[in-house]
Coordinates of C-alpha atoms in Angstrom, one line a residue:
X1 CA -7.8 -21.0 21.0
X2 CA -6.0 -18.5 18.9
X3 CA -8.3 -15.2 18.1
X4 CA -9.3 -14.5 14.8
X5 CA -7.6 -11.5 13.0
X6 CA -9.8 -8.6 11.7
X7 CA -8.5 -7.1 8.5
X8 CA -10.3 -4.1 6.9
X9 CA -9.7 -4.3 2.7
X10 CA -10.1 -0.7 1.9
X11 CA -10.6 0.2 -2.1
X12 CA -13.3 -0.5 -4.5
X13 CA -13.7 -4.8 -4.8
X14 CA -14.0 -6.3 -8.5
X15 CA -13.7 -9.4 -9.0
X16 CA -12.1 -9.0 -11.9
X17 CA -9.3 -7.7 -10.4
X18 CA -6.5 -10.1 -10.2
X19 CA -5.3 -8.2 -7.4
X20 CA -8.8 -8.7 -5.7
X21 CA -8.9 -12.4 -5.9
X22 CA -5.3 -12.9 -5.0
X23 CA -5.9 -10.4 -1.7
X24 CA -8.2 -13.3 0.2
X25 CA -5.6 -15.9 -0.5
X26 CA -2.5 -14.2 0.5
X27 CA -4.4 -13.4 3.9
X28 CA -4.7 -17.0 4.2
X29 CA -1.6 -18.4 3.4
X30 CA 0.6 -16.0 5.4
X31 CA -0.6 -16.7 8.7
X32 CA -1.6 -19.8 10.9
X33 CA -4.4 -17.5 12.5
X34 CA -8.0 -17.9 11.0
X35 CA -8.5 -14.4 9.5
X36 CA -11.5 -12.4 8.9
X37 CA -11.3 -9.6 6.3
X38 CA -14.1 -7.1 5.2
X39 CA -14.1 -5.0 2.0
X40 CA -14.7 -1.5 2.6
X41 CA -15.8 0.7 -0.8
X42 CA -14.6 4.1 -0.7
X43 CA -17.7 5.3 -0.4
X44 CA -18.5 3.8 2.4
X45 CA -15.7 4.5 4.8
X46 CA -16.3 5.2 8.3
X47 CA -13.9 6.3 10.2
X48 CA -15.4 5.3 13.8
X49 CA -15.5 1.9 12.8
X50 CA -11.7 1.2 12.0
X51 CA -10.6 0.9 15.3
X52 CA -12.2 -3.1 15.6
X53 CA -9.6 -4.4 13.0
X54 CA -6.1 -5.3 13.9
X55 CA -5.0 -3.5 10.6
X56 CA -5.3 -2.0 7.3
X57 CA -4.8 -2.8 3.5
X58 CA -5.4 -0.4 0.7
X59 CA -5.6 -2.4 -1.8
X60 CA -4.8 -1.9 -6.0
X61 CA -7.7 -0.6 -8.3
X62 CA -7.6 3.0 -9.1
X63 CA -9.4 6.0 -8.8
X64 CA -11.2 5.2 -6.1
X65 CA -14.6 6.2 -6.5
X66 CA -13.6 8.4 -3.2
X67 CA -10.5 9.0 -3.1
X68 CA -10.5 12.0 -0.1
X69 CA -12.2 9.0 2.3
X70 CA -9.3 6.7 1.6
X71 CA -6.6 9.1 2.9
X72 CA -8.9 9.9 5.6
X73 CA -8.3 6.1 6.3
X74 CA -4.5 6.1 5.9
X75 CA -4.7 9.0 8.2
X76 CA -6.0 7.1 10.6
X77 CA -3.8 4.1 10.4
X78 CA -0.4 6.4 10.5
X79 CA -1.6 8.5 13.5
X80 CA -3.5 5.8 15.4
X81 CA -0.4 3.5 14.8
X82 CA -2.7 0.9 13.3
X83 CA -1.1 -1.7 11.2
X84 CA -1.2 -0.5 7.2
X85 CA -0.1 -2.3 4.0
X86 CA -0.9 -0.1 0.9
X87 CA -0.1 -1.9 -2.3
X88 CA 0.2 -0.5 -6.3
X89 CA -2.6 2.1 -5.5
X90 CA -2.6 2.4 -2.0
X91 CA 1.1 2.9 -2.0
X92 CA 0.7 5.9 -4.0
X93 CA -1.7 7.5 -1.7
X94 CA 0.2 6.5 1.4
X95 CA 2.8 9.0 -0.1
X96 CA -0.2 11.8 -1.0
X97 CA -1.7 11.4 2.3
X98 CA 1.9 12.2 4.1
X99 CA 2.9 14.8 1.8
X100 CA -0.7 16.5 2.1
X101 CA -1.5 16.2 6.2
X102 CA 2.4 15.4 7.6
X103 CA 4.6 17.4 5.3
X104 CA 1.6 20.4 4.6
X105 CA 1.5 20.3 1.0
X106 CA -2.6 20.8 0.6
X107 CA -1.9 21.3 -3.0
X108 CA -0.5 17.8 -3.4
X109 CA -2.6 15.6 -6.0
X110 CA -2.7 12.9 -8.6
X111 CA -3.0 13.4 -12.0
X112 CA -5.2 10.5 -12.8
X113 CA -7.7 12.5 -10.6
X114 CA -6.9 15.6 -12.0
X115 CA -5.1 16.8 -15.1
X116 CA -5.0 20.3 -13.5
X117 CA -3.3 19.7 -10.3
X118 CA -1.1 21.9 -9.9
X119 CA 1.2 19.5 -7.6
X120 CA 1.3 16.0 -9.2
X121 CA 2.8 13.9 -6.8
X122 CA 1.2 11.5 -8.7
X123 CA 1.6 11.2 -12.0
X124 CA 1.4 8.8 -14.9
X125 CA 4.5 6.7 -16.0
X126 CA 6.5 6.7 -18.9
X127 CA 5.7 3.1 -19.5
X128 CA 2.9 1.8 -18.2
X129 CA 3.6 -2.0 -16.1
X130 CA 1.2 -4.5 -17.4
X131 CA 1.5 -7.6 -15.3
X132 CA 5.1 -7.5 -15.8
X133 CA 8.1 -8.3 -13.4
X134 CA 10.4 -6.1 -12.2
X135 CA 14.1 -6.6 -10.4
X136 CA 14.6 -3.6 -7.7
X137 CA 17.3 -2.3 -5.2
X138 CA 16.0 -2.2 -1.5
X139 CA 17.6 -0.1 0.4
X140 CA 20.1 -0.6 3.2
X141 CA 19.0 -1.2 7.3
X142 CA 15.5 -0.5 5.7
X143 CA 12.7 -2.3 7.1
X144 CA 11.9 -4.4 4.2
X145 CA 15.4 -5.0 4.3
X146 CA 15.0 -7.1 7.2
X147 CA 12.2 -8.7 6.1
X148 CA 13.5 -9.9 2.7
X149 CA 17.0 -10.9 4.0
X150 CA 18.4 -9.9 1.0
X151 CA 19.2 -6.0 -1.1
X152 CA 17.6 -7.0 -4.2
X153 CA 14.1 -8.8 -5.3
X154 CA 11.7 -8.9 -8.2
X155 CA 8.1 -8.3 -7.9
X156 CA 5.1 -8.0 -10.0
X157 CA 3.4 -5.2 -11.4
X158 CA 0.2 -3.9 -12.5
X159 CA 0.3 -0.2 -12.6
X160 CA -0.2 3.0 -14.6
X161 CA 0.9 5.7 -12.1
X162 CA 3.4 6.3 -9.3
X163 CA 5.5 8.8 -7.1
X164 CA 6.5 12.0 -9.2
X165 CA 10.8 11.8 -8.9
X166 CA 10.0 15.8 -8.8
X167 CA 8.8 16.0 -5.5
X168 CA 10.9 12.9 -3.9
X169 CA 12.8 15.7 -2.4
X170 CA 10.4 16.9 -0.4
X171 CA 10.3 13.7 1.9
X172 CA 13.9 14.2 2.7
X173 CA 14.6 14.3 6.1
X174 CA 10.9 13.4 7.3
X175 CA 9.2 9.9 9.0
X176 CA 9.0 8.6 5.4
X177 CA 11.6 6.8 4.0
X178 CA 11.1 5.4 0.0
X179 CA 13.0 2.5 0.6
X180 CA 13.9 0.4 -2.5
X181 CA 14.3 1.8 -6.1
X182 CA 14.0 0.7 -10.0
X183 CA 17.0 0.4 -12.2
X184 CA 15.7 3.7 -13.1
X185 CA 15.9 5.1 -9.8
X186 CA 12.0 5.3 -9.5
X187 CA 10.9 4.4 -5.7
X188 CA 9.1 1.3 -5.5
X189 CA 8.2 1.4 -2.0
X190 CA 8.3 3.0 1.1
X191 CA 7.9 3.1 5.0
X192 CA 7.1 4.8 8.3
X193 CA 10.1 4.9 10.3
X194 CA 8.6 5.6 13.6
X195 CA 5.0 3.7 13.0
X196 CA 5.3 -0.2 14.6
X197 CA 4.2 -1.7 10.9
X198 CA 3.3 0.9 7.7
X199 CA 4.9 -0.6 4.3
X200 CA 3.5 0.6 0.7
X201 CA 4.5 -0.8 -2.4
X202 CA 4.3 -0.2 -5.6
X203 CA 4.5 -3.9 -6.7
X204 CA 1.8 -6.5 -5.8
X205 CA 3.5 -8.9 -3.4
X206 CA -0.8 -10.5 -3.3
X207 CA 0.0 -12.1 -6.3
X208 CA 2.5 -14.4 -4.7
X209 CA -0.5 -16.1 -3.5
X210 CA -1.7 -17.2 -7.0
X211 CA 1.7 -19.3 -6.7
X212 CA 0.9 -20.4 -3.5
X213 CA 3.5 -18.8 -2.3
X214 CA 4.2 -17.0 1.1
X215 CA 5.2 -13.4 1.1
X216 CA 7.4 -11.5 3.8
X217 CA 5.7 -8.3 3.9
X218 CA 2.3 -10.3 3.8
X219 CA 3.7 -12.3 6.6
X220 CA 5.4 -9.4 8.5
X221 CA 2.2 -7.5 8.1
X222 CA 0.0 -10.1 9.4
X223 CA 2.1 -10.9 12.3
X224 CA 1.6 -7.1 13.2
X225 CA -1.7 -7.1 13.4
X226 CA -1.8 -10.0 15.7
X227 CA 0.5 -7.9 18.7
X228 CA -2.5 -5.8 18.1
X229 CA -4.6 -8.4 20.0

């Protein structure tokens, strides 16, 4: 009998949120395993309990009502090597959480948070994406490289905000790698090169699921968090 796969949702569920309703699906459809996933609000993280779950998803839907506890949980998935996907929102805060504990920028913050940060890593774009499809340039020997097979995809988006291309400089030479690009040459996702499985993405690769389609990085994240077994 194969176990069943514990997945935490991290962020604050709506269901609303196409995002939301396409998250249980995708979960689904991307693995042959029977999967058992549990929304976690961001006011109601706790730490202690993360280590039952095979692995982590911050999922889309920002602010977070707590946004300190969710990059005390993408802490904990980056130095406990736990499986993460962050996607549209949790991709951004993947990057914040690295620059602020890994790289030691404290100051490090999002504008949607806080007009007055002084280090807006995160910041609003010029034009906001509204359910709109994108083409973007992965980048080569990358991990996402391998899983799409290919150097160039198109995704969906739903977002507001992303990386500032200020500070992308300030992840050169470290464990992150931003590792596919717009034809702008805004980063549209990134990685951990020395964790066993942490992808963020600015795109929503969930809503392949309301195609009923299958997703690699789903897939690839799914199939991580059953060698946690």
């Amino acid at each position: 009998m194969q176990s069943i796969l514990k997945i935490a949702l991290v962020g604050d569920y709506d269901p609303q949120v196409l995002a939301h309703q396409a998250i249980p699906k995708a979960l689904k459809l991307n693995t042959s395993q029977k999967v058992e996933y549990y929304w976690i609000h961001s006011s109601e993280v706790d730490l202690k309990s993360l280590s039952q779950f095979d692995g982590i998803w911050c999922v889309p839907k920002s602010p977070y009502d707590n946004m300190e506890n969710v990059l005390s949980v993408i802490r904990f998935a980056r130095e406990h090597k736990k499986p993460f996907l962050g996607t549209c929102a949790g991709y951004q805060h993947a990057a914040l959480e690295f620059a602020r504990n890994a790289l030691g920028y404290e100051q490090a913050g999002s504008s949607e948070v806080d007009l007055e940060t002084p280090m807006p890593l995160i910041n609003a774009l010029v034009c906001r994406l509204n359910h709109e499809q994108h083409v973007i340039t992965i980048k080569t020997s990358s991990k996402i490289q391998g899983l799409y097979g290919r150097s160039e995809i198109a995704e969906e988006f739903n977002c507001g905000y992303g990386i500032n291309q200020e500070y992308l400089n300030l992840f050169n030479g470290s464990e992150l790698l931003f590792s596919s690009v717009d034809h702008q040459g805004y980063p549209k996702s990134l990685e951990l090169l020395s964790h066993p499985f942490f992808i963020g993405t600015a795109f929503q690769p969930e809503r392949s699921a309301l195609h009923n389609q299958q997703h690699p990085i789903i897939n690839a994240f799914l199939n991580a968090c059953a060698l946690e077994q």
